[in-house]
Amino acid sequence: MTDTRHIQGADGGDGGDALVSAFNAVGADYVFCSSGSEWAPVWESLARHHRDGRPCPGYLDLTHETVAVGMATGYGLLTRRPQGVLLHAAPGLLQGSMAVHGALLAGVPMVVTSSESATYGDGPGKDPGGQWYRNLSVVGGPHGVAAPFTKWSTEAASVHTLPTMITRAAELAWRAPAGPAYLNIPLEILLEEWDGREAKPVARPGSTHSSPEEADPVAQLIREAANPVVVTETAGREAGGFEALVAFAEAWDIPVVEPDSAVCGNFPRTHPLHAGSDIGPWMDEADLILLVNCRAPFYPPSRRPSKAKVVVIDEVPQRPHIVYQVLFADAYLEGNVANTLRQLTKRAKDLDGTAVRARREAQERRHAAERSAIAAAEAEAAEADGVDPVLVAATLRRLLDGEDGIVVDETITHSRVVKRHVRTDAPDSYFYVQGGLGQGIAVALGVKLAARERPVVLTVGDGAFTYNPVIPSYDAAKAYDLPLLIVVFNNRVYKSMNLNHRRFYPDGAAAGTGEWLGTDLHRLPRLAAFAEPFGMHTETVDAPDALAPALERALKAVADGTTAVVDVLVTR
């Protein structure tokens, strides 16, 4: 017999039902949960929903906070819609804080929640438990803890306002600049009786537009420029942004630079107008720089272009979470980036044919030189004694060709190699993990959850791999049938740290004695072996001729539904 006391709109239920109802209304496909003692009301509500056949978000039971938040991040990178995340009290929030901050930097909407106690057992009703009084309380509440690394942070003070608070959090998270919102929900609120009032579904954000009066002068600047260039970091993160940037660049015949700070694929790396990752040559040559969703184009920030005017095209050009941001803007076009690019594409008329031909020929020379350099680097890597990182990236490119794959990258010293030689060329085909190392496997799992039909590859350094919560990540991959290919670029050293030591102290004591502290990873065991207890496919590669067969076997295992880990012992 159905328990009508817990049906929405009948006699209500409790705060757990209010939360599930609200996440269902805002359109969350999933609730990503790292378990905590406060979530029993939510689990009971989900059990009732499942028993009674009522709609509710999918629930993922995850064993680490970074995995929960990272998966929500990966899922949000593709869907661009807010999901729910449940963490435990302030400790769980702190454990997941790096990943929450990464979601903020990546511009991924989500509603993160955790709890506290409001009564410490001194109030009426169910006893929340002594652990809240002894160990889990935080002065000012967890929402004070979350404020620095979220877009918005507050407390839900009543079960009657809880659904609307979740709605508001989702709406804030979804709107530009998209990012995580946090809600502290005291356990007593979750246990309180709820009257069943429905949460209103969340409408998609409307789009803002630059006016013709703003777009026309920028189009004229482009028309008059002899040597313009586009620099972009996150145009591809916006819905339709990748395609709009291609159409814009082709209409105006403007090269596109994706600097090393690019966090996703924004433009096909195989396209003749792709101008690599180095903005340096353009600092003196360009007469117009178009910063399209580019947070930090110049480094150091005071390094300004010698003669170029700078136009910033960005919905939120001044990012509130960036402490120091220098753009040298002469003009702004603020509004939906894809729409702005489409409006400028329509204005690509009456171009100076001589100027266009000159810059097209110059870009053709640059593109040909880059293709030759890539081919030469790959030829040299193929002849090397050991496994060069370039060979790994080039082999991945060949094996993924035509497979509609997605690359999630958590390498550091090899990130340029991955971008340059994997050469992704489609929307939503490349993402770089943001905010701190140790999230890559979880983000890749979230990407796979959103794109089950596509092969997902995580490229990761051995140092970054050891920062990941490997066992909880493998557990999630197996529990929820999310097979990945994990390729470890293993040079047995924290290379970036070692490079900085050498750069800062080229003639120091360490250079003389060879005592390089803080960087050696030779003592680690076989990294692929951690996957063996989960029944995953594992390979360790230390010879060039073994690389392609190992990756082929691994991709076949992934296609057959098993996560594969290939630990490649690279030469540098």
mmCIF file of C-alpha atoms in Angstrom, residues 139-431:
data_model
loop_
_atom_site.group_PDB
_atom_site.id
_atom_site.type_symbol
_atom_site.label_atom_id
_atom_site.label_comp_id
_atom_site.label_asym_id
_atom_site.label_seq_id
_atom_site.Cartn_x
_atom_site.Cartn_y
_atom_site.Cartn_z
ATOM 1 C CA VAL A 139 31.908 28.808 13.806
ATOM 2 C CA GLY A 140 29.857 30.789 11.289
ATOM 3 C CA GLY A 141 28.587 27.635 9.592
ATOM 4 C CA PRO A 142 29.851 25.718 6.545
ATOM 5 C CA HIS A 143 28.459 28.408 4.249
ATOM 6 C CA GLY A 144 31.141 30.704 5.652
ATOM 7 C CA VAL A 145 33.743 28.095 4.782
ATOM 8 C CA ALA A 146 32.400 27.748 1.223
ATOM 9 C CA ALA A 147 32.123 31.443 0.405
ATOM 10 C CA PRO A 148 35.678 31.983 -0.940
ATOM 11 C CA PHE A 149 35.515 29.159 -3.499
ATOM 12 C CA THR A 150 31.907 29.324 -4.681
ATOM 13 C CA LYS A 151 29.862 31.807 -6.653
ATOM 14 C CA TRP A 152 27.217 32.124 -3.919
ATOM 15 C CA SER A 153 26.958 30.609 -0.467
ATOM 16 C CA THR A 154 24.233 30.710 2.198
ATOM 17 C CA GLU A 155 22.133 28.689 4.628
ATOM 18 C CA ALA A 156 18.637 27.247 4.237
ATOM 19 C CA ALA A 157 16.988 28.229 7.504
ATOM 20 C CA SER A 158 13.569 26.580 7.060
ATOM 21 C CA VAL A 159 12.160 23.478 5.425
ATOM 22 C CA HIS A 160 9.456 25.682 3.911
ATOM 23 C CA THR A 161 11.986 27.804 2.023
ATOM 24 C CA LEU A 162 14.340 24.915 1.201
ATOM 25 C CA PRO A 163 12.896 24.106 -2.263
ATOM 26 C CA THR A 164 12.979 27.743 -3.317
ATOM 27 C CA MET A 165 16.518 28.116 -1.957
ATOM 28 C CA ILE A 166 17.641 25.193 -4.126
ATOM 29 C CA THR A 167 15.862 26.772 -7.081
ATOM 30 C CA ARG A 168 17.638 30.069 -6.442
ATOM 31 C CA ALA A 169 20.993 28.344 -6.041
ATOM 32 C CA ALA A 170 20.517 26.529 -9.353
ATOM 33 C CA GLU A 171 19.491 29.717 -11.129
ATOM 34 C CA LEU A 172 22.495 31.589 -9.788
ATOM 35 C CA ALA A 173 24.846 28.715 -10.646
ATOM 36 C CA TRP A 174 23.551 28.526 -14.220
ATOM 37 C CA ARG A 175 23.813 32.201 -15.103
ATOM 38 C CA ALA A 176 26.994 33.880 -16.270
ATOM 39 C CA PRO A 177 29.555 33.529 -14.972
ATOM 40 C CA ALA A 178 28.405 29.941 -14.388
ATOM 41 C CA GLY A 179 29.818 28.205 -11.348
ATOM 42 C CA PRO A 180 29.041 26.315 -8.143
ATOM 43 C CA ALA A 181 26.580 27.661 -5.592
ATOM 44 C CA TYR A 182 26.602 26.300 -2.040
ATOM 45 C CA LEU A 183 23.715 25.690 0.357
ATOM 46 C CA ASN A 184 24.129 24.729 4.012
ATOM 47 C CA ILE A 185 21.104 22.643 5.041
ATOM 48 C CA PRO A 186 21.033 21.897 8.801
ATOM 49 C CA LEU A 187 20.095 18.331 9.650
ATOM 50 C CA GLU A 188 17.116 19.510 11.679
ATOM 51 C CA ILE A 189 15.711 21.130 8.521
ATOM 52 C CA LEU A 190 16.029 17.827 6.656
ATOM 53 C CA LEU A 191 14.163 16.034 9.465
ATOM 54 C CA GLU A 192 11.436 18.685 9.780
ATOM 55 C CA GLU A 193 7.946 18.062 8.384
ATOM 56 C CA TRP A 194 7.367 19.588 4.964
ATOM 57 C CA ASP A 195 3.993 20.718 3.612
ATOM 58 C CA GLY A 196 4.609 19.426 0.083
ATOM 59 C CA ARG A 197 4.495 22.740 -1.759
ATOM 60 C CA GLU A 198 6.002 22.227 -5.200
ATOM 61 C CA ALA A 199 9.215 23.787 -6.387
ATOM 62 C CA LYS A 200 8.865 25.561 -9.696
ATOM 63 C CA PRO A 201 10.947 24.191 -12.581
ATOM 64 C CA VAL A 202 13.899 26.381 -13.522
ATOM 65 C CA ALA A 203 13.775 28.082 -16.907
ATOM 66 C CA ARG A 204 16.924 28.190 -19.011
ATOM 67 C CA PRO A 205 18.827 31.462 -18.677
ATOM 68 C CA GLY A 206 17.996 34.061 -21.276
ATOM 69 C CA SER A 207 20.805 35.360 -23.456
ATOM 70 C CA THR A 208 22.207 38.859 -23.432
ATOM 71 C CA HIS A 209 23.215 40.565 -26.670
ATOM 72 C CA SER A 210 25.504 43.328 -27.768
ATOM 73 C CA SER A 211 23.550 45.966 -29.668
ATOM 74 C CA PRO A 212 24.180 46.797 -33.337
ATOM 75 C CA GLU A 213 25.446 50.177 -32.155
ATOM 76 C CA GLU A 214 28.178 48.321 -30.244
ATOM 77 C CA ALA A 215 28.901 45.622 -32.826
ATOM 78 C CA ASP A 216 29.168 47.906 -35.868
ATOM 79 C CA PRO A 217 32.240 49.874 -34.661
ATOM 80 C CA VAL A 218 34.029 46.613 -33.792
ATOM 81 C CA ALA A 219 33.257 45.234 -37.238
ATOM 82 C CA GLN A 220 34.744 48.408 -38.689
ATOM 83 C CA LEU A 221 37.888 47.942 -36.590
ATOM 84 C CA ILE A 222 38.247 44.409 -37.986
ATOM 85 C CA ARG A 223 37.609 45.648 -41.521
ATOM 86 C CA GLU A 224 40.374 48.239 -41.191
ATOM 87 C CA ALA A 225 42.905 45.907 -39.539
ATOM 88 C CA ALA A 226 45.682 44.529 -41.705
ATOM 89 C CA ASN A 227 46.915 41.921 -39.223
ATOM 90 C CA PRO A 228 44.205 40.943 -36.717
ATOM 91 C CA VAL A 229 44.308 37.857 -34.504
ATOM 92 C CA VAL A 230 41.866 36.046 -32.218
ATOM 93 C CA VAL A 231 43.085 34.774 -28.846
ATOM 94 C CA THR A 232 40.717 32.471 -26.965
ATOM 95 C CA GLU A 233 40.742 30.300 -23.854
ATOM 96 C CA THR A 234 37.133 29.185 -23.364
ATOM 97 C CA ALA A 235 35.023 30.056 -26.426
ATOM 98 C CA GLY A 236 34.343 26.330 -26.870
ATOM 99 C CA ARG A 237 32.890 26.086 -23.374
ATOM 100 C CA GLU A 238 29.852 28.096 -24.472
ATOM 101 C CA ALA A 239 26.999 26.329 -26.240
ATOM 102 C CA GLY A 240 27.626 26.841 -29.962
ATOM 103 C CA GLY A 241 30.817 28.803 -29.286
ATOM 104 C CA PHE A 242 33.154 26.426 -31.121
ATOM 105 C CA GLU A 243 31.110 26.500 -34.324
ATOM 106 C CA ALA A 244 30.510 30.258 -34.097
ATOM 107 C CA LEU A 245 34.246 30.954 -33.756
ATOM 108 C CA VAL A 246 35.030 28.800 -36.812
ATOM 109 C CA ALA A 247 32.441 30.659 -38.884
ATOM 110 C CA PHE A 248 33.724 34.037 -37.673
ATOM 111 C CA ALA A 249 37.389 33.258 -38.371
ATOM 112 C CA GLU A 250 36.609 31.918 -41.830
ATOM 113 C CA ALA A 251 34.381 34.863 -42.762
ATOM 114 C CA TRP A 252 37.027 37.424 -41.811
ATOM 115 C CA ASP A 253 40.091 35.247 -42.569
ATOM 116 C CA ILE A 254 41.585 35.800 -39.105
ATOM 117 C CA PRO A 255 44.056 33.397 -37.429
ATOM 118 C CA VAL A 256 43.137 31.958 -34.028
ATOM 119 C CA VAL A 257 45.612 31.422 -31.187
ATOM 120 C CA GLU A 258 44.776 29.073 -28.310
ATOM 121 C CA PRO A 259 47.318 29.922 -25.581
ATOM 122 C CA ASP A 260 48.601 27.367 -23.098
ATOM 123 C CA SER A 261 45.963 28.696 -20.695
ATOM 124 C CA ALA A 262 43.133 27.404 -22.933
ATOM 125 C CA VAL A 263 40.926 25.108 -20.847
ATOM 126 C CA CYS A 264 38.948 23.403 -23.604
ATOM 127 C CA GLY A 265 38.932 22.872 -27.346
ATOM 128 C CA ASN A 266 37.868 26.170 -28.931
ATOM 129 C CA PHE A 267 38.896 25.798 -32.577
ATOM 130 C CA PRO A 268 39.969 22.830 -34.733
ATOM 131 C CA ARG A 269 43.705 22.327 -34.306
ATOM 132 C CA THR A 270 43.789 20.902 -37.830
ATOM 133 C CA HIS A 271 42.240 24.045 -39.343
ATOM 134 C CA PRO A 272 44.470 26.201 -41.583
ATOM 135 C CA LEU A 273 43.560 29.254 -39.488
ATOM 136 C CA HIS A 274 44.732 27.675 -36.231
ATOM 137 C CA ALA A 275 47.812 29.676 -35.271
ATOM 138 C CA GLY A 276 49.194 27.543 -32.444
ATOM 139 C CA SER A 277 49.508 28.426 -28.784
ATOM 140 C CA ASP A 278 52.072 31.230 -28.698
ATOM 141 C CA ILE A 279 50.731 34.764 -28.573
ATOM 142 C CA GLY A 280 54.316 36.102 -28.483
ATOM 143 C CA PRO A 281 54.828 36.746 -32.221
ATOM 144 C CA TRP A 282 51.574 38.722 -32.348
ATOM 145 C CA MET A 283 52.481 41.132 -29.550
ATOM 146 C CA ASP A 284 54.462 43.306 -31.975
ATOM 147 C CA GLU A 285 52.926 42.253 -35.309
ATOM 148 C CA ALA A 286 49.158 42.421 -34.695
ATOM 149 C CA ASP A 287 47.269 45.674 -35.128
ATOM 150 C CA LEU A 288 44.066 44.250 -33.629
ATOM 151 C CA ILE A 289 43.746 41.559 -30.946
ATOM 152 C CA LEU A 290 40.318 40.058 -30.361
ATOM 153 C CA LEU A 291 40.156 38.432 -26.928
ATOM 154 C CA VAL A 292 37.281 35.952 -27.191
ATOM 155 C CA ASN A 293 36.499 34.479 -23.760
ATOM 156 C CA CYS A 294 40.101 35.012 -22.751
ATOM 157 C CA ARG A 295 40.648 35.595 -19.043
ATOM 158 C CA ALA A 296 44.386 36.226 -18.896
ATOM 159 C CA PRO A 297 45.993 36.637 -22.327
ATOM 160 C CA PHE A 298 49.207 38.422 -21.372
ATOM 161 C CA TYR A 299 51.961 37.231 -19.043
ATOM 162 C CA PRO A 300 53.338 38.944 -17.141
ATOM 163 C CA PRO A 301 50.160 41.031 -17.031
ATOM 164 C CA SER A 302 52.079 44.240 -17.763
ATOM 165 C CA ARG A 303 53.277 42.852 -21.095
ATOM 166 C CA ARG A 304 51.009 44.857 -23.375
ATOM 167 C CA PRO A 305 50.836 44.743 -27.195
ATOM 168 C CA SER A 306 53.084 47.319 -28.814
ATOM 169 C CA LYS A 307 50.569 48.712 -31.313
ATOM 170 C CA ALA A 308 47.410 46.587 -31.360
ATOM 171 C CA LYS A 309 44.009 47.744 -30.264
ATOM 172 C CA VAL A 310 42.336 45.179 -28.007
ATOM 173 C CA VAL A 311 38.665 44.202 -28.280
ATOM 174 C CA VAL A 312 37.267 41.954 -25.540
ATOM 175 C CA ILE A 313 34.353 39.679 -26.523
ATOM 176 C CA ASP A 314 33.032 38.022 -23.374
ATOM 177 C CA GLU A 315 29.759 37.748 -21.506
ATOM 178 C CA VAL A 316 31.539 38.521 -18.212
ATOM 179 C CA PRO A 317 34.934 39.957 -19.180
ATOM 180 C CA GLN A 318 35.978 40.973 -15.677
ATOM 181 C CA ARG A 319 35.935 37.652 -13.847
ATOM 182 C CA PRO A 320 35.122 38.209 -10.164
ATOM 183 C CA HIS A 321 37.075 35.124 -9.041
ATOM 184 C CA ILE A 322 40.348 36.322 -10.606
ATOM 185 C CA VAL A 323 42.391 38.414 -8.178
ATOM 186 C CA TYR A 324 44.417 40.356 -10.765
ATOM 187 C CA GLN A 325 43.228 40.608 -14.363
ATOM 188 C CA VAL A 326 44.715 42.873 -17.025
ATOM 189 C CA LEU A 327 43.129 42.965 -20.492
ATOM 190 C CA PHE A 328 44.193 46.392 -21.903
ATOM 191 C CA ALA A 329 40.782 46.638 -23.548
ATOM 192 C CA ASP A 330 39.961 49.442 -25.978
ATOM 193 C CA ALA A 331 36.427 48.126 -26.508
ATOM 194 C CA TYR A 332 34.099 45.530 -25.005
ATOM 195 C CA LEU A 333 31.358 43.465 -26.607
ATOM 196 C CA GLU A 334 29.507 41.991 -23.648
ATOM 197 C CA GLY A 335 26.808 39.393 -24.110
ATOM 198 C CA ASN A 336 26.431 35.820 -25.271
ATOM 199 C CA VAL A 337 29.717 35.042 -27.029
ATOM 200 C CA ALA A 338 28.333 32.729 -29.694
ATOM 201 C CA ASN A 339 25.677 35.280 -30.606
ATOM 202 C CA THR A 340 28.221 38.110 -30.694
ATOM 203 C CA LEU A 341 30.462 36.119 -33.027
ATOM 204 C CA ARG A 342 27.486 35.352 -35.288
ATOM 205 C CA GLN A 343 26.600 39.038 -35.439
ATOM 206 C CA LEU A 344 30.156 39.943 -36.393
ATOM 207 C CA THR A 345 30.235 37.153 -38.981
ATOM 208 C CA LYS A 346 27.231 38.708 -40.710
ATOM 209 C CA ARG A 347 29.171 41.975 -40.929
ATOM 210 C CA ALA A 348 32.137 40.446 -42.783
ATOM 211 C CA LYS A 349 31.545 42.515 -45.917
ATOM 212 C CA ASP A 350 33.476 45.027 -48.009
ATOM 213 C CA LEU A 351 36.818 43.561 -46.993
ATOM 214 C CA ASP A 352 40.111 44.815 -48.334
ATOM 215 C CA GLY A 353 41.050 41.999 -50.709
ATOM 216 C CA THR A 354 44.728 42.892 -50.728
ATOM 217 C CA ALA A 355 44.988 42.887 -46.915
ATOM 218 C CA VAL A 356 43.019 39.638 -46.638
ATOM 219 C CA ARG A 357 45.240 37.900 -49.203
ATOM 220 C CA ALA A 358 48.368 39.085 -47.424
ATOM 221 C CA ARG A 359 47.352 37.755 -44.031
ATOM 222 C CA ARG A 360 45.951 34.552 -45.563
ATOM 223 C CA GLU A 361 49.285 33.878 -47.251
ATOM 224 C CA ALA A 362 51.149 34.665 -44.030
ATOM 225 C CA GLN A 363 48.943 32.256 -42.088
ATOM 226 C CA GLU A 364 49.368 29.582 -44.762
ATOM 227 C CA ARG A 365 53.141 29.858 -44.269
ATOM 228 C CA ARG A 366 52.761 29.641 -40.484
ATOM 229 C CA HIS A 367 50.409 26.688 -40.763
ATOM 230 C CA ALA A 368 52.707 24.840 -43.154
ATOM 231 C CA ALA A 369 55.685 25.490 -40.875
ATOM 232 C CA GLU A 370 53.754 24.158 -37.884
ATOM 233 C CA ARG A 371 52.694 21.027 -39.760
ATOM 234 C CA SER A 372 56.293 20.441 -40.783
ATOM 235 C CA ALA A 373 57.485 20.973 -37.217
ATOM 236 C CA ILE A 374 54.879 18.525 -35.903
ATOM 237 C CA ALA A 375 55.851 15.931 -38.493
ATOM 238 C CA ALA A 376 59.547 16.379 -37.712
ATOM 239 C CA ALA A 377 58.962 16.049 -33.965
ATOM 240 C CA GLU A 378 56.931 12.882 -34.488
ATOM 241 C CA ALA A 379 59.531 11.399 -36.818
ATOM 242 C CA GLU A 380 62.252 12.091 -34.264
ATOM 243 C CA ALA A 381 60.124 10.578 -31.490
ATOM 244 C CA ALA A 382 59.542 7.441 -33.553
ATOM 245 C CA GLU A 383 63.318 6.904 -33.815
ATOM 246 C CA ALA A 384 64.104 7.585 -30.147
ATOM 247 C CA ASP A 385 65.503 4.820 -27.966
ATOM 248 C CA GLY A 386 62.769 5.054 -25.349
ATOM 249 C CA VAL A 387 59.138 6.171 -25.414
ATOM 250 C CA ASP A 388 59.046 9.893 -26.147
ATOM 251 C CA PRO A 389 55.893 11.746 -24.970
ATOM 252 C CA VAL A 390 55.371 12.994 -28.532
ATOM 253 C CA LEU A 391 55.059 9.382 -29.688
ATOM 254 C CA VAL A 392 52.388 8.721 -27.058
ATOM 255 C CA ALA A 393 50.293 11.728 -28.110
ATOM 256 C CA ALA A 394 50.712 11.028 -31.835
ATOM 257 C CA THR A 395 49.734 7.390 -31.362
ATOM 258 C CA LEU A 396 46.614 8.436 -29.431
ATOM 259 C CA ARG A 397 45.686 10.789 -32.273
ATOM 260 C CA ARG A 398 45.970 8.008 -34.831
ATOM 261 C CA LEU A 399 43.977 5.518 -32.762
ATOM 262 C CA LEU A 400 41.227 8.035 -31.932
ATOM 263 C CA ASP A 401 40.862 9.247 -35.526
ATOM 264 C CA GLY A 402 37.228 8.900 -36.562
ATOM 265 C CA GLU A 403 36.138 7.629 -33.126
ATOM 266 C CA ASP A 404 34.566 10.879 -31.836
ATOM 267 C CA GLY A 405 36.736 10.650 -28.739
ATOM 268 C CA ILE A 406 37.028 13.087 -25.826
ATOM 269 C CA VAL A 407 40.372 13.857 -24.206
ATOM 270 C CA VAL A 408 40.472 15.045 -20.587
ATOM 271 C CA ASP A 409 43.968 16.307 -19.811
ATOM 272 C CA GLU A 410 45.622 16.466 -16.383
ATOM 273 C CA THR A 411 49.247 16.633 -17.470
ATOM 274 C CA ILE A 412 51.541 19.545 -16.625
ATOM 275 C CA THR A 413 54.888 19.370 -18.404
ATOM 276 C CA HIS A 414 53.308 17.279 -21.170
ATOM 277 C CA SER A 415 50.185 19.400 -21.696
ATOM 278 C CA ARG A 416 51.650 21.247 -24.693
ATOM 279 C CA VAL A 417 52.621 17.933 -26.242
ATOM 280 C CA VAL A 418 49.122 16.544 -25.742
ATOM 281 C CA LYS A 419 47.402 19.589 -27.274
ATOM 282 C CA ARG A 420 49.842 19.893 -30.172
ATOM 283 C CA HIS A 421 50.001 16.250 -31.220
ATOM 284 C CA VAL A 422 46.572 14.840 -30.292
ATOM 285 C CA ARG A 423 45.132 17.725 -32.339
ATOM 286 C CA THR A 424 41.456 17.550 -31.417
ATOM 287 C CA ASP A 425 39.226 19.217 -33.999
ATOM 288 C CA ALA A 426 35.599 18.945 -32.828
ATOM 289 C CA PRO A 427 33.409 20.650 -30.218
ATOM 290 C CA ASP A 428 33.561 19.161 -26.717
ATOM 291 C CA SER A 429 36.521 16.945 -27.617
ATOM 292 C CA TYR A 430 39.182 18.367 -25.257
ATOM 293 C CA PHE A 431 39.073 19.620 -21.661
#
